[in-house]
Amino acid sequence: LNDEGVDVVVNNQGIGGERTDQALKRLNADVLSQKPAIVVVMYGTNDSYIDIGRSEPRITADAFEANLREIVRQLESQGTRVVLMTAPRWGDKATPNGAGENPNSQLEKYLERTRMVAESGKLPLIDHYKLWSDARTNGQNISTWMTDECHPNPEGHRQLADAILPILRKELSR
């Protein structure tokens, strides 16, 4: 954006491994206190994961949705515009979760909740999961976009950025 002459400051407050309940606990101190114009929010992977030795996700889908709605509510209450994103899909060779399944099977339920929150709040949505799924369907080996069948590598981050940029341009022009 800066290369295009758009004067923006990007402040990444994301924390790897974080869930929505943890995000809510630090939202005021780490995000709201900075009075951002736009906040891009992406959760789901860590909330939905079933740890080895467990049979349930770390956070229920209902709690995830409630937390996400509360994050949006708090941001919008101070006039911040919110852009929601779905997490990208796990690779086909991902280590099975505690239920013995590919983690996408749980993640999909949470991303549907993200889509519902975006729709009900009339919020922009960047659906990385769909984009990566479509690329996979069209023959792209999305594993080449990840370090470990989950975390994006530099090419995966390029794919994420390429999807984010047009939405940010649009939001910044408002």
CSV table of N, CA and C in Angstrom, one decimal:
chain,number,residue,atom,x,y,z
A,1,LEU,N,0.8,-1.2,0.0
A,1,LEU,CA,0.0,0.0,0.0
A,1,LEU,C,0.9,1.3,0.0
A,2,ASN,N,1.9,1.2,0.8
A,2,ASN,CA,2.8,2.4,0.8
A,2,ASN,C,3.5,2.6,-0.5
A,3,ASP,N,3.8,1.5,-1.2
A,3,ASP,CA,4.4,1.6,-2.5
A,3,ASP,C,3.5,2.2,-3.6
A,4,GLU,N,2.2,2.1,-3.3
A,4,GLU,CA,1.2,2.7,-4.2
A,4,GLU,C,0.8,4.1,-3.8
A,5,GLY,N,1.5,4.6,-2.8
A,5,GLY,CA,1.2,6.0,-2.3
A,5,GLY,C,0.1,6.1,-1.3
A,6,VAL,N,-0.3,5.0,-0.8
A,6,VAL,CA,-1.3,5.0,0.3
A,6,VAL,C,-0.6,5.1,1.6
A,7,ASP,N,-0.9,6.1,2.3
A,7,ASP,CA,-0.2,6.4,3.6
A,7,ASP,C,-0.9,5.6,4.7
A,8,VAL,N,-0.4,4.4,5.1
A,8,VAL,CA,-1.0,3.6,6.1
A,8,VAL,C,0.1,3.1,7.1
A,9,VAL,N,-0.3,2.9,8.3
A,9,VAL,CA,0.6,2.2,9.2
A,9,VAL,C,-0.1,0.9,9.6
A,10,VAL,N,0.6,-0.2,9.4
A,10,VAL,CA,0.1,-1.5,9.7
A,10,VAL,C,0.7,-1.9,11.1
A,11,ASN,N,-0.1,-2.3,12.0
A,11,ASN,CA,0.3,-2.7,13.3
A,11,ASN,C,-0.2,-4.1,13.5
A,12,ASN,N,0.6,-5.1,13.4
A,12,ASN,CA,0.2,-6.5,13.5
A,12,ASN,C,0.2,-6.9,15.0
A,13,GLN,N,-1.0,-7.1,15.5
A,13,GLN,CA,-1.2,-7.5,16.9
A,13,GLN,C,-1.6,-9.0,17.0
A,14,GLY,N,-1.4,-9.8,15.9
A,14,GLY,CA,-1.7,-11.2,15.9
A,14,GLY,C,-0.7,-11.9,16.8
A,15,ILE,N,-1.2,-13.0,17.5
A,15,ILE,CA,-0.3,-13.8,18.3
A,15,ILE,C,-0.6,-15.3,17.8
A,16,GLY,N,0.5,-15.9,17.3
A,16,GLY,CA,0.4,-17.3,16.9
A,16,GLY,C,-0.2,-18.2,18.0
A,17,GLY,N,-1.1,-19.1,17.6
A,17,GLY,CA,-1.6,-20.0,18.6
A,17,GLY,C,-2.8,-19.5,19.4
A,18,GLU,N,-3.2,-18.2,19.2
A,18,GLU,CA,-4.2,-17.6,20.0
A,18,GLU,C,-5.6,-18.0,19.6
A,19,ARG,N,-6.5,-18.1,20.6
A,19,ARG,CA,-7.9,-18.4,20.4
A,19,ARG,C,-8.7,-17.1,20.6
A,20,THR,N,-10.0,-17.1,20.2
A,20,THR,CA,-10.8,-15.9,20.4
A,20,THR,C,-11.0,-15.5,21.9
A,21,ASP,N,-11.1,-16.5,22.8
A,21,ASP,CA,-11.2,-16.1,24.2
A,21,ASP,C,-10.0,-15.4,24.7
A,22,GLN,N,-8.8,-15.8,24.2
A,22,GLN,CA,-7.6,-15.1,24.6
A,22,GLN,C,-7.5,-13.7,24.0
A,23,ALA,N,-8.0,-13.6,22.7
A,23,ALA,CA,-8.0,-12.3,22.0
A,23,ALA,C,-8.8,-11.3,22.8
A,24,LEU,N,-10.0,-11.7,23.2
A,24,LEU,CA,-10.9,-10.8,24.0
A,24,LEU,C,-10.2,-10.3,25.2
A,25,LYS,N,-9.4,-11.1,25.9
A,25,LYS,CA,-8.8,-10.6,27.1
A,25,LYS,C,-7.8,-9.5,26.9
A,26,ARG,N,-7.2,-9.4,25.7
A,26,ARG,CA,-6.2,-8.4,25.4
A,26,ARG,C,-6.6,-7.4,24.4
A,27,LEU,N,-7.9,-7.5,24.0
A,27,LEU,CA,-8.4,-6.6,22.9
A,27,LEU,C,-8.2,-5.1,23.3
A,28,ASN,N,-8.6,-4.7,24.5
A,28,ASN,CA,-8.6,-3.3,24.8
A,28,ASN,C,-7.2,-2.8,24.9
A,29,ALA,N,-6.3,-3.5,25.6
A,29,ALA,CA,-4.9,-3.0,25.8
A,29,ALA,C,-4.1,-3.0,24.5
A,30,ASP,N,-4.3,-4.1,23.7
A,30,ASP,CA,-3.4,-4.2,22.5
A,30,ASP,C,-4.0,-3.7,21.2
A,31,VAL,N,-5.3,-3.5,21.1
A,31,VAL,CA,-5.9,-3.1,19.9
A,31,VAL,C,-6.7,-1.8,20.0
A,32,LEU,N,-7.8,-1.9,20.8
A,32,LEU,CA,-8.7,-0.7,21.0
A,32,LEU,C,-7.9,0.5,21.4
A,33,SER,N,-6.9,0.4,22.3
A,33,SER,CA,-6.2,1.5,22.8
A,33,SER,C,-5.4,2.3,21.7
A,34,GLN,N,-5.2,1.6,20.6
A,34,GLN,CA,-4.5,2.2,19.5
A,34,GLN,C,-5.4,3.0,18.5
A,35,LYS,N,-6.7,2.9,18.8
A,35,LYS,CA,-7.8,3.6,18.0
A,35,LYS,C,-7.6,3.3,16.4
A,36,PRO,N,-7.5,2.1,16.0
A,36,PRO,CA,-7.3,1.8,14.6
A,36,PRO,C,-8.5,2.2,13.8
A,37,ALA,N,-8.3,2.5,12.5
A,37,ALA,CA,-9.4,2.8,11.6
A,37,ALA,C,-10.0,1.5,11.1
A,38,ILE,N,-9.2,0.5,10.8
A,38,ILE,CA,-9.6,-0.8,10.3
A,38,ILE,C,-8.9,-1.9,11.0
A,39,VAL,N,-9.6,-3.0,11.4
A,39,VAL,CA,-8.9,-4.1,12.0
A,39,VAL,C,-9.3,-5.3,11.2
A,40,VAL,N,-8.4,-6.1,10.8
A,40,VAL,CA,-8.6,-7.4,10.1
A,40,VAL,C,-8.5,-8.5,11.1
A,41,VAL,N,-9.5,-9.4,11.2
A,41,VAL,CA,-9.6,-10.4,12.2
A,41,VAL,C,-9.7,-11.8,11.6
A,42,MET,N,-8.8,-12.7,12.0
A,42,MET,CA,-8.8,-14.0,11.5
A,42,MET,C,-8.6,-15.0,12.7
A,43,TYR,N,-9.6,-15.8,13.0
A,43,TYR,CA,-9.5,-16.8,14.1
A,43,TYR,C,-10.2,-18.1,13.5
A,44,GLY,N,-10.0,-19.2,14.3
A,44,GLY,CA,-10.7,-20.4,13.9
A,44,GLY,C,-9.8,-21.6,14.0
A,45,THR,N,-8.6,-21.5,13.5
A,45,THR,CA,-7.7,-22.7,13.5
A,45,THR,C,-7.5,-23.2,14.9
A,46,ASN,N,-7.1,-22.3,15.8
A,46,ASN,CA,-6.7,-22.8,17.2
A,46,ASN,C,-8.0,-23.0,18.0
A,47,ASP,N,-9.0,-22.3,17.8
A,47,ASP,CA,-10.3,-22.5,18.5
A,47,ASP,C,-10.9,-23.9,18.2
A,48,SER,N,-10.8,-24.3,17.0
A,48,SER,CA,-11.4,-25.5,16.5
A,48,SER,C,-10.6,-26.8,16.7
A,49,TYR,N,-9.3,-26.7,17.0
A,49,TYR,CA,-8.4,-27.8,17.1
A,49,TYR,C,-8.8,-28.7,18.2
A,50,ILE,N,-8.8,-30.0,18.0
A,50,ILE,CA,-8.9,-31.1,19.0
A,50,ILE,C,-7.5,-31.6,19.3
A,51,ASP,N,-7.1,-31.3,20.5
A,51,ASP,CA,-5.7,-31.8,20.9
A,51,ASP,C,-5.7,-33.3,21.0
A,52,ILE,N,-4.5,-33.8,20.9
A,52,ILE,CA,-4.3,-35.3,21.1
A,52,ILE,C,-4.6,-35.6,22.5
A,53,GLY,N,-5.4,-36.7,22.7
A,53,GLY,CA,-5.8,-37.1,24.0
A,53,GLY,C,-7.1,-36.5,24.4
A,54,ARG,N,-7.7,-35.6,23.6
A,54,ARG,CA,-9.0,-35.0,23.8
A,54,ARG,C,-10.0,-35.4,22.8
A,55,SER,N,-11.3,-35.1,23.1
A,55,SER,CA,-12.3,-35.5,22.1
A,55,SER,C,-13.1,-34.3,21.7
A,56,GLU,N,-12.9,-33.2,22.3
A,56,GLU,CA,-13.6,-31.9,21.9
A,56,GLU,C,-12.7,-30.8,21.5
A,57,PRO,N,-13.1,-29.9,20.7
A,57,PRO,CA,-12.3,-28.8,20.3
A,57,PRO,C,-11.9,-27.9,21.6
A,58,ARG,N,-10.9,-27.1,21.4
A,58,ARG,CA,-10.4,-26.2,22.5
A,58,ARG,C,-11.5,-25.3,22.9
A,59,ILE,N,-12.3,-24.8,22.0
A,59,ILE,CA,-13.4,-23.8,22.2
A,59,ILE,C,-14.6,-24.4,21.4
A,60,THR,N,-15.8,-24.4,22.0
A,60,THR,CA,-16.9,-24.8,21.2
A,60,THR,C,-17.2,-23.9,20.1
A,61,ALA,N,-17.9,-24.3,19.1
A,61,ALA,CA,-18.3,-23.4,18.0
A,61,ALA,C,-19.2,-22.3,18.4
A,62,ASP,N,-20.1,-22.6,19.4
A,62,ASP,CA,-21.0,-21.5,19.9
A,62,ASP,C,-20.2,-20.5,20.7
A,63,ALA,N,-19.2,-20.9,21.5
A,63,ALA,CA,-18.3,-20.0,22.2
A,63,ALA,C,-17.5,-19.2,21.2
A,64,PHE,N,-17.0,-19.8,20.2
A,64,PHE,CA,-16.2,-19.2,19.1
A,64,PHE,C,-17.0,-18.0,18.5
A,65,GLU,N,-18.2,-18.4,18.1
A,65,GLU,CA,-19.1,-17.4,17.5
A,65,GLU,C,-19.4,-16.2,18.4
A,66,ALA,N,-19.7,-16.5,19.7
A,66,ALA,CA,-20.0,-15.5,20.7
A,66,ALA,C,-18.8,-14.6,20.8
A,67,ASN,N,-17.6,-15.2,21.0
A,67,ASN,CA,-16.4,-14.4,21.1
A,67,ASN,C,-16.1,-13.5,19.9
A,68,LEU,N,-16.3,-14.1,18.7
A,68,LEU,CA,-16.1,-13.3,17.5
A,68,LEU,C,-17.0,-12.1,17.4
A,69,ARG,N,-18.3,-12.4,17.7
A,69,ARG,CA,-19.3,-11.3,17.7
A,69,ARG,C,-18.9,-10.2,18.7
A,70,GLU,N,-18.4,-10.6,19.9
A,70,GLU,CA,-18.0,-9.6,20.9
A,70,GLU,C,-16.8,-8.8,20.4
A,71,ILE,N,-15.8,-9.5,19.8
A,71,ILE,CA,-14.7,-8.8,19.2
A,71,ILE,C,-15.2,-7.7,18.2
A,72,VAL,N,-16.1,-8.1,17.3
A,72,VAL,CA,-16.6,-7.2,16.4
A,72,VAL,C,-17.3,-6.0,17.1
A,73,ARG,N,-18.2,-6.4,18.0
A,73,ARG,CA,-19.0,-5.4,18.8
A,73,ARG,C,-18.1,-4.3,19.4
A,74,GLN,N,-17.0,-4.8,20.1
A,74,GLN,CA,-16.1,-3.8,20.8
A,74,GLN,C,-15.4,-3.0,19.8
A,75,LEU,N,-14.9,-3.5,18.7
A,75,LEU,CA,-14.2,-2.7,17.6
A,75,LEU,C,-15.2,-1.7,17.0
A,76,GLU,N,-16.4,-2.1,16.7
A,76,GLU,CA,-17.3,-1.2,16.0
A,76,GLU,C,-17.8,-0.1,17.0
A,77,SER,N,-17.8,-0.5,18.3
A,77,SER,CA,-18.3,0.5,19.3
A,77,SER,C,-17.4,1.7,19.3
A,78,GLN,N,-16.2,1.6,18.9
A,78,GLN,CA,-15.3,2.8,18.9
A,78,GLN,C,-15.1,3.3,17.5
A,79,GLY,N,-15.9,2.8,16.5
A,79,GLY,CA,-15.9,3.4,15.2
A,79,GLY,C,-14.9,2.7,14.3
A,80,THR,N,-14.3,1.6,14.7
A,80,THR,CA,-13.3,0.8,13.9
A,80,THR,C,-14.1,0.0,12.9
A,81,ARG,N,-13.7,0.0,11.6
A,81,ARG,CA,-14.2,-0.9,10.6
A,81,ARG,C,-13.6,-2.2,10.8
A,82,VAL,N,-14.3,-3.3,10.6
A,82,VAL,CA,-13.8,-4.6,10.8
A,82,VAL,C,-13.9,-5.4,9.5
A,83,VAL,N,-12.9,-6.1,9.2
A,83,VAL,CA,-12.8,-7.0,8.0
A,83,VAL,C,-12.6,-8.4,8.6
A,84,LEU,N,-13.5,-9.3,8.4
A,84,LEU,CA,-13.3,-10.7,8.9
A,84,LEU,C,-12.6,-11.6,7.8
A,85,MET,N,-11.9,-12.6,8.3
A,85,MET,CA,-11.2,-13.5,7.4
A,85,MET,C,-11.4,-14.9,7.9
A,86,THR,N,-11.6,-15.9,7.0
A,86,THR,CA,-11.5,-17.3,7.4
A,86,THR,C,-10.1,-17.7,7.3
A,87,ALA,N,-9.7,-18.6,8.1
A,87,ALA,CA,-8.4,-19.2,8.1
A,87,ALA,C,-8.2,-20.0,6.8
A,88,PRO,N,-7.0,-20.1,6.3
A,88,PRO,CA,-6.8,-21.1,5.2
A,88,PRO,C,-6.9,-22.5,5.6
A,89,ARG,N,-7.2,-23.4,4.7
A,89,ARG,CA,-7.4,-24.8,5.0
A,89,ARG,C,-6.1,-25.4,5.4
A,90,TRP,N,-6.2,-26.5,6.1
A,90,TRP,CA,-5.0,-27.4,6.4
A,90,TRP,C,-4.7,-28.2,5.1
A,91,GLY,N,-3.5,-28.6,5.0
A,91,GLY,CA,-3.1,-29.5,3.9
A,91,GLY,C,-3.7,-30.9,4.1
A,92,ASP,N,-3.7,-31.6,3.0
A,92,ASP,CA,-4.2,-33.0,3.0
A,92,ASP,C,-3.4,-33.9,3.8
A,93,LYS,N,-2.2,-33.6,4.0
A,93,LYS,CA,-1.3,-34.5,4.8
A,93,LYS,C,-1.1,-34.1,6.2
A,94,ALA,N,-2.0,-33.2,6.7
A,94,ALA,CA,-1.9,-32.7,8.1
A,94,ALA,C,-2.0,-33.9,9.0
A,95,THR,N,-1.2,-33.8,10.1
A,95,THR,CA,-1.3,-34.8,11.2
A,95,THR,C,-2.7,-34.8,11.7
A,96,PRO,N,-3.4,-36.0,11.9
A,96,PRO,CA,-4.7,-36.0,12.4
A,96,PRO,C,-4.8,-35.4,13.8
A,97,ASN,N,-5.9,-34.8,14.1
A,97,ASN,CA,-6.2,-34.2,15.4
A,97,ASN,C,-6.5,-35.3,16.4
A,98,GLY,N,-6.9,-34.9,17.6
A,98,GLY,CA,-7.2,-35.8,18.7
A,98,GLY,C,-8.3,-36.8,18.3
A,99,ALA,N,-9.2,-36.4,17.4
A,99,ALA,CA,-10.3,-37.2,17.0
A,99,ALA,C,-9.9,-38.2,15.8
A,100,GLY,N,-8.6,-38.1,15.4
A,100,GLY,CA,-8.1,-38.9,14.4
A,100,GLY,C,-8.5,-38.5,13.0
A,101,GLU,N,-8.9,-37.2,12.8
A,101,GLU,CA,-9.4,-36.7,11.5
A,101,GLU,C,-8.5,-35.5,11.1
A,102,ASN,N,-8.6,-35.2,9.8
A,102,ASN,CA,-7.9,-34.0,9.3
A,102,ASN,C,-8.5,-32.8,10.0
A,103,PRO,N,-7.7,-31.9,10.5
A,103,PRO,CA,-8.3,-30.8,11.3
A,103,PRO,C,-9.3,-29.9,10.5
A,104,ASN,N,-9.3,-30.0,9.1
A,104,ASN,CA,-10.3,-29.3,8.4
A,104,ASN,C,-11.7,-29.6,8.7
A,105,SER,N,-12.0,-30.9,9.1
A,105,SER,CA,-13.3,-31.3,9.4
A,105,SER,C,-13.9,-30.5,10.6
A,106,GLN,N,-13.2,-30.1,11.6
A,106,GLN,CA,-13.6,-29.3,12.6
A,106,GLN,C,-13.6,-27.8,12.2
A,107,LEU,N,-12.5,-27.4,11.6
A,107,LEU,CA,-12.3,-26.0,11.2
A,107,LEU,C,-13.5,-25.5,10.3
A,108,GLU,N,-14.0,-26.3,9.4
A,108,GLU,CA,-15.0,-25.9,8.5
A,108,GLU,C,-16.3,-25.4,9.3
A,109,LYS,N,-16.6,-26.0,10.4
A,109,LYS,CA,-17.7,-25.6,11.2
A,109,LYS,C,-17.5,-24.2,11.8
A,110,TYR,N,-16.3,-23.9,12.2
A,110,TYR,CA,-16.0,-22.6,12.8
A,110,TYR,C,-16.0,-21.5,11.7
A,111,LEU,N,-15.5,-21.9,10.5
A,111,LEU,CA,-15.4,-20.9,9.4
A,111,LEU,C,-16.8,-20.5,8.9
A,112,GLU,N,-17.7,-21.5,9.0
A,112,GLU,CA,-19.1,-21.2,8.7
A,112,GLU,C,-19.7,-20.2,9.7
A,113,ARG,N,-19.3,-20.3,10.9
A,113,ARG,CA,-19.7,-19.3,11.9
A,113,ARG,C,-19.1,-17.9,11.6
A,114,THR,N,-17.9,-17.9,11.1
A,114,THR,CA,-17.2,-16.6,10.7
A,114,THR,C,-18.0,-16.0,9.5
A,115,ARG,N,-18.4,-16.8,8.6
A,115,ARG,CA,-19.2,-16.3,7.4
A,115,ARG,C,-20.5,-15.8,7.9
A,116,MET,N,-21.1,-16.4,8.9
A,116,MET,CA,-22.4,-16.0,9.4
A,116,MET,C,-22.3,-14.6,10.1
A,117,VAL,N,-21.2,-14.5,10.9
A,117,VAL,CA,-21.0,-13.2,11.6
A,117,VAL,C,-20.8,-12.1,10.6
A,118,ALA,N,-20.0,-12.4,9.5
A,118,ALA,CA,-19.7,-11.4,8.5
A,118,ALA,C,-21.0,-11.0,7.8
A,119,GLU,N,-21.8,-12.0,7.5
A,119,GLU,CA,-23.1,-11.7,6.8
A,119,GLU,C,-24.1,-10.9,7.6
A,120,SER,N,-24.2,-11.3,8.9
A,120,SER,CA,-25.2,-10.7,9.7
A,120,SER,C,-24.8,-9.2,10.1
A,121,GLY,N,-23.5,-9.0,10.1
A,121,GLY,CA,-23.0,-7.7,10.4
A,121,GLY,C,-22.6,-6.9,9.2
A,122,LYS,N,-22.9,-7.4,8.0
A,122,LYS,CA,-22.6,-6.8,6.7
A,122,LYS,C,-21.1,-6.3,6.7
A,123,LEU,N,-20.3,-7.2,7.1
A,123,LEU,CA,-18.8,-7.0,7.1
A,123,LEU,C,-18.2,-7.6,5.9
A,124,PRO,N,-17.1,-6.9,5.4
A,124,PRO,CA,-16.3,-7.6,4.4
A,124,PRO,C,-15.7,-8.9,4.9
A,125,LEU,N,-15.7,-9.9,4.0
A,125,LEU,CA,-15.2,-11.2,4.4
A,125,LEU,C,-14.1,-11.6,3.3
A,126,ILE,N,-13.0,-12.0,3.8
A,126,ILE,CA,-12.0,-12.6,2.9
A,126,ILE,C,-11.9,-14.0,3.2
A,127,ASP,N,-12.4,-14.9,2.3
A,127,ASP,CA,-12.6,-16.3,2.6
A,127,ASP,C,-11.4,-17.1,2.1
A,128,HIS,N,-10.3,-17.0,2.9
A,128,HIS,CA,-9.1,-17.7,2.5
A,128,HIS,C,-9.3,-19.2,2.4
A,129,TYR,N,-10.2,-19.8,3.3
A,129,TYR,CA,-10.4,-21.2,3.2
A,129,TYR,C,-11.0,-21.6,1.8
A,130,LYS,N,-11.9,-20.8,1.3
A,130,LYS,CA,-12.5,-21.1,0.0
A,130,LYS,C,-11.5,-20.9,-1.1
A,131,LEU,N,-10.7,-19.8,-1.0
A,131,LEU,CA,-9.7,-19.6,-2.0
A,131,LEU,C,-8.7,-20.7,-2.1
A,132,TRP,N,-8.2,-21.2,-0.9
A,132,TRP,CA,-7.2,-22.3,-0.9
A,132,TRP,C,-7.9,-23.6,-1.3
A,133,SER,N,-9.1,-23.8,-1.0
A,133,SER,CA,-9.9,-25.0,-1.4
A,133,SER,C,-10.0,-25.0,-2.9
A,134,ASP,N,-10.4,-23.8,-3.5
A,134,ASP,CA,-10.6,-23.7,-4.9
A,134,ASP,C,-9.3,-24.0,-5.6
A,135,ALA,N,-8.2,-23.4,-5.1
A,135,ALA,CA,-6.9,-23.6,-5.7
A,135,ALA,C,-6.5,-25.1,-5.7
A,136,ARG,N,-6.8,-25.7,-4.6
A,136,ARG,CA,-6.5,-27.2,-4.5
A,136,ARG,C,-7.4,-28.0,-5.5
A,137,THR,N,-8.6,-27.6,-5.6
A,137,THR,CA,-9.5,-28.3,-6.6
A,137,THR,C,-9.0,-28.1,-8.0
A,138,ASN,N,-8.4,-26.9,-8.3
A,138,ASN,CA,-7.9,-26.6,-9.6
A,138,ASN,C,-6.5,-27.1,-9.8
A,139,GLY,N,-6.0,-28.0,-8.9
A,139,GLY,CA,-4.7,-28.6,-9.2
A,139,GLY,C,-3.5,-28.1,-8.4
A,140,GLN,N,-3.7,-27.0,-7.7
A,140,GLN,CA,-2.6,-26.4,-6.9
A,140,GLN,C,-2.3,-27.3,-5.7
A,141,ASN,N,-1.0,-27.6,-5.6
A,141,ASN,CA,-0.6,-28.3,-4.4
A,141,ASN,C,-0.4,-27.3,-3.3
A,142,ILE,N,-1.5,-27.1,-2.5
A,142,ILE,CA,-1.4,-26.0,-1.4
A,142,ILE,C,-0.4,-26.4,-0.3
A,143,SER,N,0.1,-27.6,-0.3
A,143,SER,CA,1.1,-27.9,0.7
A,143,SER,C,2.4,-27.1,0.4
A,144,THR,N,2.6,-26.7,-0.8
A,144,THR,CA,3.7,-25.9,-1.1
A,144,THR,C,3.6,-24.4,-0.6
A,145,TRP,N,2.4,-24.1,-0.1
A,145,TRP,CA,2.2,-22.8,0.5
A,145,TRP,C,2.3,-22.8,2.1
A,146,MET,N,2.7,-24.0,2.6
A,146,MET,CA,2.8,-24.2,4.1
A,146,MET,C,4.1,-24.8,4.5
A,147,THR,N,4.5,-24.5,5.7
A,147,THR,CA,5.7,-25.1,6.3
A,147,THR,C,5.4,-26.5,6.8
A,148,ASP,N,4.2,-26.8,7.3
A,148,ASP,CA,3.9,-28.0,8.0
A,148,ASP,C,2.4,-28.5,7.8
A,149,GLU,N,1.8,-28.2,6.7
A,149,GLU,CA,0.4,-28.5,6.4
A,149,GLU,C,-0.5,-27.7,7.2
A,150,CYS,N,0.0,-26.6,7.9
A,150,CYS,CA,-0.9,-25.7,8.6
A,150,CYS,C,-0.4,-24.2,8.4
A,151,HIS,N,0.8,-24.0,8.8
A,151,HIS,CA,1.3,-22.6,8.9
A,151,HIS,C,1.8,-22.1,7.5
A,152,PRO,N,1.3,-21.0,7.0
A,152,PRO,CA,1.8,-20.5,5.7
A,152,PRO,C,3.3,-20.2,5.7
A,153,ASN,N,3.9,-20.5,4.6
A,153,ASN,CA,5.3,-20.2,4.4
A,153,ASN,C,5.3,-18.8,3.6
A,154,PRO,N,6.5,-18.3,3.1
A,154,PRO,CA,6.4,-17.1,2.4
A,154,PRO,C,5.4,-17.1,1.2
A,155,GLU,N,5.4,-18.2,0.5
A,155,GLU,CA,4.4,-18.2,-0.7
A,155,GLU,C,3.0,-18.2,-0.1
A,156,GLY,N,2.7,-18.9,0.9
A,156,GLY,CA,1.4,-18.9,1.5
A,156,GLY,C,1.0,-17.5,2.0
A,157,HIS,N,1.9,-16.8,2.6
A,157,HIS,CA,1.7,-15.4,3.1
A,157,HIS,C,1.4,-14.5,1.9
A,158,ARG,N,2.1,-14.8,0.7
A,158,ARG,CA,1.9,-14.0,-0.5
A,158,ARG,C,0.4,-14.3,-1.0
A,159,GLN,N,-0.1,-15.5,-0.9
A,159,GLN,CA,-1.4,-15.8,-1.3
A,159,GLN,C,-2.4,-15.1,-0.4
A,160,LEU,N,-2.2,-15.1,0.9
A,160,LEU,CA,-3.0,-14.4,1.9
A,160,LEU,C,-3.0,-12.9,1.6
A,161,ALA,N,-1.8,-12.3,1.4
A,161,ALA,CA,-1.7,-10.9,1.1
A,161,ALA,C,-2.4,-10.5,-0.2
A,162,ASP,N,-2.3,-11.3,-1.2
A,162,ASP,CA,-3.0,-11.0,-2.5
A,162,ASP,C,-4.5,-11.0,-2.3
A,163,ALA,N,-5.0,-11.8,-1.4
A,163,ALA,CA,-6.5,-11.8,-1.2
A,163,ALA,C,-6.9,-10.6,-0.3
A,164,ILE,N,-6.0,-10.2,0.6
A,164,ILE,CA,-6.3,-9.1,1.5
A,164,ILE,C,-6.3,-7.7,0.9
A,165,LEU,N,-5.3,-7.5,0.0
A,165,LEU,CA,-5.0,-6.2,-0.5
A,165,LEU,C,-6.2,-5.6,-1.2
A,166,PRO,N,-6.9,-6.2,-2.1
A,166,PRO,CA,-8.0,-5.5,-2.8
A,166,PRO,C,-9.1,-5.1,-1.8
A,167,ILE,N,-9.3,-5.9,-0.8
A,167,ILE,CA,-10.3,-5.5,0.2
A,167,ILE,C,-9.9,-4.3,1.1
A,168,LEU,N,-8.6,-4.3,1.4
A,168,LEU,CA,-8.1,-3.1,2.2
A,168,LEU,C,-8.1,-1.9,1.3
A,169,ARG,N,-7.8,-2.0,0.0
A,169,ARG,CA,-7.8,-0.8,-0.8
A,169,ARG,C,-9.2,-0.3,-0.8
A,170,LYS,N,-10.2,-1.2,-1.0
A,170,LYS,CA,-11.6,-0.7,-1.0
A,170,LYS,C,-12.0,-0.1,0.3
A,171,GLU,N,-11.6,-0.7,1.5
A,171,GLU,CA,-12.0,-0.1,2.8
A,171,GLU,C,-11.3,1.2,3.0
A,172,LEU,N,-10.1,1.4,2.6
A,172,LEU,CA,-9.3,2.6,2.7
A,172,LEU,C,-9.9,3.7,1.9
A,173,SER,N,-10.5,3.4,0.8
A,173,SER,CA,-11.1,4.4,-0.1
A,173,SER,C,-12.4,4.9,0.4
A,174,ARG,N,-13.0,4.3,1.4
A,174,ARG,CA,-14.3,4.7,2.0
A,174,ARG,C,-14.1,6.0,2.8
